[in-house]
Short mmCIF file of N, CA, C and O in Angstrom, two decimals:
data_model
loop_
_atom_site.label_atom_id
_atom_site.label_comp_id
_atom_site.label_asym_id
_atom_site.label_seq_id
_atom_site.Cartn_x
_atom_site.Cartn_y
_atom_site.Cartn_z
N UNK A 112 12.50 -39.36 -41.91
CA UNK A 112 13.29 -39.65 -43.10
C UNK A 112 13.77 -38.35 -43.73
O UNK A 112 13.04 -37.36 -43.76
N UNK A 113 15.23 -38.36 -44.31
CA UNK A 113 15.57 -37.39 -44.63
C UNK A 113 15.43 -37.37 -46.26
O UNK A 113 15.76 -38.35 -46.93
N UNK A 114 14.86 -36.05 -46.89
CA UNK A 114 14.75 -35.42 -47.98
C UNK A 114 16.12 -35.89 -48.89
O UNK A 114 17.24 -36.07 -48.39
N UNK A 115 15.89 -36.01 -49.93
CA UNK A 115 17.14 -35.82 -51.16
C UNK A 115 18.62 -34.89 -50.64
O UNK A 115 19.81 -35.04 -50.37
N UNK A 116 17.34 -33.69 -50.78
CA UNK A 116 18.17 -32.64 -50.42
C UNK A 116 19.43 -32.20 -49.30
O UNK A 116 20.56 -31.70 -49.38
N UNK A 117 18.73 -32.58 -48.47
CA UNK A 117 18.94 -32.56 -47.17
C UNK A 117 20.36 -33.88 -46.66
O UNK A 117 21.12 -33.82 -45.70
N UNK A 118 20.26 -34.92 -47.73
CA UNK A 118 21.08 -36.02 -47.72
C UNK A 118 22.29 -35.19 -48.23
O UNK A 118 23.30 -35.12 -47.52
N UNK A 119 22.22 -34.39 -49.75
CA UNK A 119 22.92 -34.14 -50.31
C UNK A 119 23.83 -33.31 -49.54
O UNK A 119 25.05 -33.28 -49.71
N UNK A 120 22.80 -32.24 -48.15
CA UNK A 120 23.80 -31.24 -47.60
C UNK A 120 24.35 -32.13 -46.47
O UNK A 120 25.46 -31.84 -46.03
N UNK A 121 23.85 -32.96 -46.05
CA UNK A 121 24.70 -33.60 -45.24
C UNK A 121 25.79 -34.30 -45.38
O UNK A 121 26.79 -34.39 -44.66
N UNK A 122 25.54 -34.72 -46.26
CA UNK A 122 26.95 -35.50 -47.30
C UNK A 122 28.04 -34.07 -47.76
O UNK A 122 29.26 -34.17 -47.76
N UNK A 123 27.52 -33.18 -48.01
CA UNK A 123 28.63 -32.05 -48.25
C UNK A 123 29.25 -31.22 -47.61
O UNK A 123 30.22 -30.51 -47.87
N UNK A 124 27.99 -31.52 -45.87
CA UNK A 124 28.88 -31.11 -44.97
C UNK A 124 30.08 -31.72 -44.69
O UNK A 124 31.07 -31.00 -44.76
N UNK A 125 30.20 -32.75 -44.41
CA UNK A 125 30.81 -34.10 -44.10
C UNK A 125 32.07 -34.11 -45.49
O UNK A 125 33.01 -34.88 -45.29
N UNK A 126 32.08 -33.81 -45.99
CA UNK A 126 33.01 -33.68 -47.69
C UNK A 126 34.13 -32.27 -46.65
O UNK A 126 35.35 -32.21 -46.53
N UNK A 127 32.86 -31.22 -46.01
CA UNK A 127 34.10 -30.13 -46.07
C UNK A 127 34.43 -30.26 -44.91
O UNK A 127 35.47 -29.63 -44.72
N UNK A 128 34.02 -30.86 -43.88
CA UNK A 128 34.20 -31.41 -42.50
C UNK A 128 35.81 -32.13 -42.34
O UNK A 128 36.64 -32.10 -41.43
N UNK A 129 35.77 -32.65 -43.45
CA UNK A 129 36.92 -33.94 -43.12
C UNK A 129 37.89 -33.06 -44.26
O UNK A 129 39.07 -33.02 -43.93
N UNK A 130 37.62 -32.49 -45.30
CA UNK A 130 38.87 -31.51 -45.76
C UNK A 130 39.39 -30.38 -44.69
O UNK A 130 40.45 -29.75 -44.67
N UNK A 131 38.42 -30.35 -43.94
CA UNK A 131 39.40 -29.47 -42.68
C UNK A 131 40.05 -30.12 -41.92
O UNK A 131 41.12 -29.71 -41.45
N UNK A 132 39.51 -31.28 -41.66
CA UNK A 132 40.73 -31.90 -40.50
C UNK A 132 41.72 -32.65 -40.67
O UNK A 132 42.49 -33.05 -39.81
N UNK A 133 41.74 -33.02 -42.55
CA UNK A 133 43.06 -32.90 -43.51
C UNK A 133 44.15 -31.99 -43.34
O UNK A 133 45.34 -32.01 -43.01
N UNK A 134 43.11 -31.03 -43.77
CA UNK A 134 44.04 -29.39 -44.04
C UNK A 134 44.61 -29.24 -42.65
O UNK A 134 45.68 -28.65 -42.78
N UNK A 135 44.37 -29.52 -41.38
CA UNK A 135 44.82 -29.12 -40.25
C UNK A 135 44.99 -29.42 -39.40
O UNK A 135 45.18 -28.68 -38.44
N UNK A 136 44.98 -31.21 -39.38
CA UNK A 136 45.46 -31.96 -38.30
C UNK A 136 46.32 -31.63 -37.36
O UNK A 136 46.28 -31.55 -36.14
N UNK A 137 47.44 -31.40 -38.52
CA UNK A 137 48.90 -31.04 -37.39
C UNK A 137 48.22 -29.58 -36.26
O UNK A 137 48.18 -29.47 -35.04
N UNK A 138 47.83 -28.72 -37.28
CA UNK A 138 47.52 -27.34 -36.32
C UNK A 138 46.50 -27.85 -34.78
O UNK A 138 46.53 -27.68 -33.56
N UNK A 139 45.79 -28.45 -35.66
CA UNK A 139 44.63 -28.87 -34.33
C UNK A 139 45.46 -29.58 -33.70
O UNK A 139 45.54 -29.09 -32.57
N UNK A 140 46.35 -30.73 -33.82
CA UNK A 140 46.83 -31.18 -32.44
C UNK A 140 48.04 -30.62 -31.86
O UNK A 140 48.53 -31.04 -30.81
N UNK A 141 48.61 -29.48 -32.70
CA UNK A 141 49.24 -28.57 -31.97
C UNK A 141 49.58 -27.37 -30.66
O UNK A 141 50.37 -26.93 -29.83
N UNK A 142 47.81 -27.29 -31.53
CA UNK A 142 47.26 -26.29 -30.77
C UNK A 142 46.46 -26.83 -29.12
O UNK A 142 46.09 -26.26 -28.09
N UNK A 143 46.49 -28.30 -29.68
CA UNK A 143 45.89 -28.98 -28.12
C UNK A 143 44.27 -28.48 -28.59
O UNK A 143 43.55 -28.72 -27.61
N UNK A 144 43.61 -28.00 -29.48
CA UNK A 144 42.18 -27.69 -29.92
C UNK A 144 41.54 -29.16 -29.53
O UNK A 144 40.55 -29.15 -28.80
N UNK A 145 42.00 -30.25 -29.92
CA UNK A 145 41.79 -31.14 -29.85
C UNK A 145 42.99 -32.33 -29.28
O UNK A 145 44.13 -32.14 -29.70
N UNK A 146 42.85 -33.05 -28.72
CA UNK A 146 43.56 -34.27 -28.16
C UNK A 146 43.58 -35.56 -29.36
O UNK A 146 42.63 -35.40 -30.13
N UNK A 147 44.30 -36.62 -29.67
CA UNK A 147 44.36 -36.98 -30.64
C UNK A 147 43.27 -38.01 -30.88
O UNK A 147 42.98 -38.50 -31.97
N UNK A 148 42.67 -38.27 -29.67
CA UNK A 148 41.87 -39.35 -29.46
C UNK A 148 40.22 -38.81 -29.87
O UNK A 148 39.24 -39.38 -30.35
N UNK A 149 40.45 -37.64 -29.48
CA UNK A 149 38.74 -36.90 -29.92
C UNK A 149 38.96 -36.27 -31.27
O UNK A 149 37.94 -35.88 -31.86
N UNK A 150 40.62 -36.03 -32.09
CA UNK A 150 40.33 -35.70 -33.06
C UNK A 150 39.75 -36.69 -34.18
O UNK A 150 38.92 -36.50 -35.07
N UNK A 151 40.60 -37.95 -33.75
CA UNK A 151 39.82 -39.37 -34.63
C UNK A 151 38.37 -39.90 -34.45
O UNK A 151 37.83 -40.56 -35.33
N UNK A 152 37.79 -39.58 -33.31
CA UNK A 152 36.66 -39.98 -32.99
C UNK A 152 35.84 -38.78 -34.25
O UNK A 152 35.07 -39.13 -35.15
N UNK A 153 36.20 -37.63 -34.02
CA UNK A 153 35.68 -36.41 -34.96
C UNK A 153 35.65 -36.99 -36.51
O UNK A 153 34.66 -36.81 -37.23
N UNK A 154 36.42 -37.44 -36.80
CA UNK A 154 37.15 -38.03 -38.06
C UNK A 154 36.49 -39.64 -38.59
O UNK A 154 36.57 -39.96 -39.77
N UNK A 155 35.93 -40.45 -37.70
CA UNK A 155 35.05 -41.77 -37.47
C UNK A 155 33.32 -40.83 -37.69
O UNK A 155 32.56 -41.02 -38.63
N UNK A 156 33.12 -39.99 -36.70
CA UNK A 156 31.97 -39.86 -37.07
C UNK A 156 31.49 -39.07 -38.42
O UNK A 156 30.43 -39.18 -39.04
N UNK A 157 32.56 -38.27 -38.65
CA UNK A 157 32.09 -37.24 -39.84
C UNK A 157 32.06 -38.57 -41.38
O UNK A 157 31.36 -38.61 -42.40
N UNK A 158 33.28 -39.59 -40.83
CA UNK A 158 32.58 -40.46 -42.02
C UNK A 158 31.68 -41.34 -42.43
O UNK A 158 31.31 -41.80 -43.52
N UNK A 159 31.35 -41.49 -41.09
CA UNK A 159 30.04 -41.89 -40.69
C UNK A 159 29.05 -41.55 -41.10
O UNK A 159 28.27 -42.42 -41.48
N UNK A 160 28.64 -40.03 -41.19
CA UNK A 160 27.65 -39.61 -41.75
C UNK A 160 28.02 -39.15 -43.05
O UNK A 160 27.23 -38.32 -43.51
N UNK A 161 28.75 -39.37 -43.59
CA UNK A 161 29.11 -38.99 -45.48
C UNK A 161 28.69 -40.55 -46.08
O UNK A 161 27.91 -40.82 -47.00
N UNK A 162 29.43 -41.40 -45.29
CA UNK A 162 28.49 -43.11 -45.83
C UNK A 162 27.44 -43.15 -46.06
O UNK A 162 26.89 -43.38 -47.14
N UNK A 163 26.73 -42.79 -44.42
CA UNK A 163 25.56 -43.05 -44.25
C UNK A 163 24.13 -42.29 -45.24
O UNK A 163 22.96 -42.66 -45.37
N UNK A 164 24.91 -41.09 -45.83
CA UNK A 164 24.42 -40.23 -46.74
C UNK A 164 24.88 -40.59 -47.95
O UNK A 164 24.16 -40.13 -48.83
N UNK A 165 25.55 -41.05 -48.25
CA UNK A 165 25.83 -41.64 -49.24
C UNK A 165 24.98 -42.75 -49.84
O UNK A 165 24.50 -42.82 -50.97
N UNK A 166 24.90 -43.79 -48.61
CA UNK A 166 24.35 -45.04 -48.91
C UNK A 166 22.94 -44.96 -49.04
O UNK A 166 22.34 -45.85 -49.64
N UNK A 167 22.31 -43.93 -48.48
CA UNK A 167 21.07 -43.40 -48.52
C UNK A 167 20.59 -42.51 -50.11
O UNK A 167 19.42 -42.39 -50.49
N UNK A 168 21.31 -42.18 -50.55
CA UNK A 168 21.38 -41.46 -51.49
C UNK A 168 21.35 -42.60 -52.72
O UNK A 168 20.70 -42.35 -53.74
N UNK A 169 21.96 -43.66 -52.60
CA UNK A 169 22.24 -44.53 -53.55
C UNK A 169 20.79 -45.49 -53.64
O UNK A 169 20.47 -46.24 -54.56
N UNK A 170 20.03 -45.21 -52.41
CA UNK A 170 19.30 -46.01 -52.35
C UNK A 170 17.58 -45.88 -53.06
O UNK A 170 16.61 -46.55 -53.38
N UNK A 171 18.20 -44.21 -53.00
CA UNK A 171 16.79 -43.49 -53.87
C UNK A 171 16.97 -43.56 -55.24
O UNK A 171 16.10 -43.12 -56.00
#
């Protein structure tokens, strides 16, 4: 089980996770860094774990 804390940094990873792949979609699939299909999958899981930290957080 994860700590308060530890929810909180995971949830804030996940906050700056997905402001980057805001900020830079176009570049990343420009650049071919990513393909469009693994950039959404990137984009499914990172909110995945901001919910899931979320909902955990709500629960304490």
């Amino acid at each position: 089980m994860m700590t308060e804390d530890e929810l909180k940094a995971q949830k804030e990873d996940a906050e700056d996770d997905l402001d980057f792949f805001s900020s830079f979609h176009d570049m990343i699939l420009e650049t071919e860094w990513m393909i469009k299909e693994e950039l959404e999958q990137a984009i499914d899981e990172t909110l995945d774990d901001y919910l899931n930290a979320s909902k955990k957080l709500n629960e304490k």
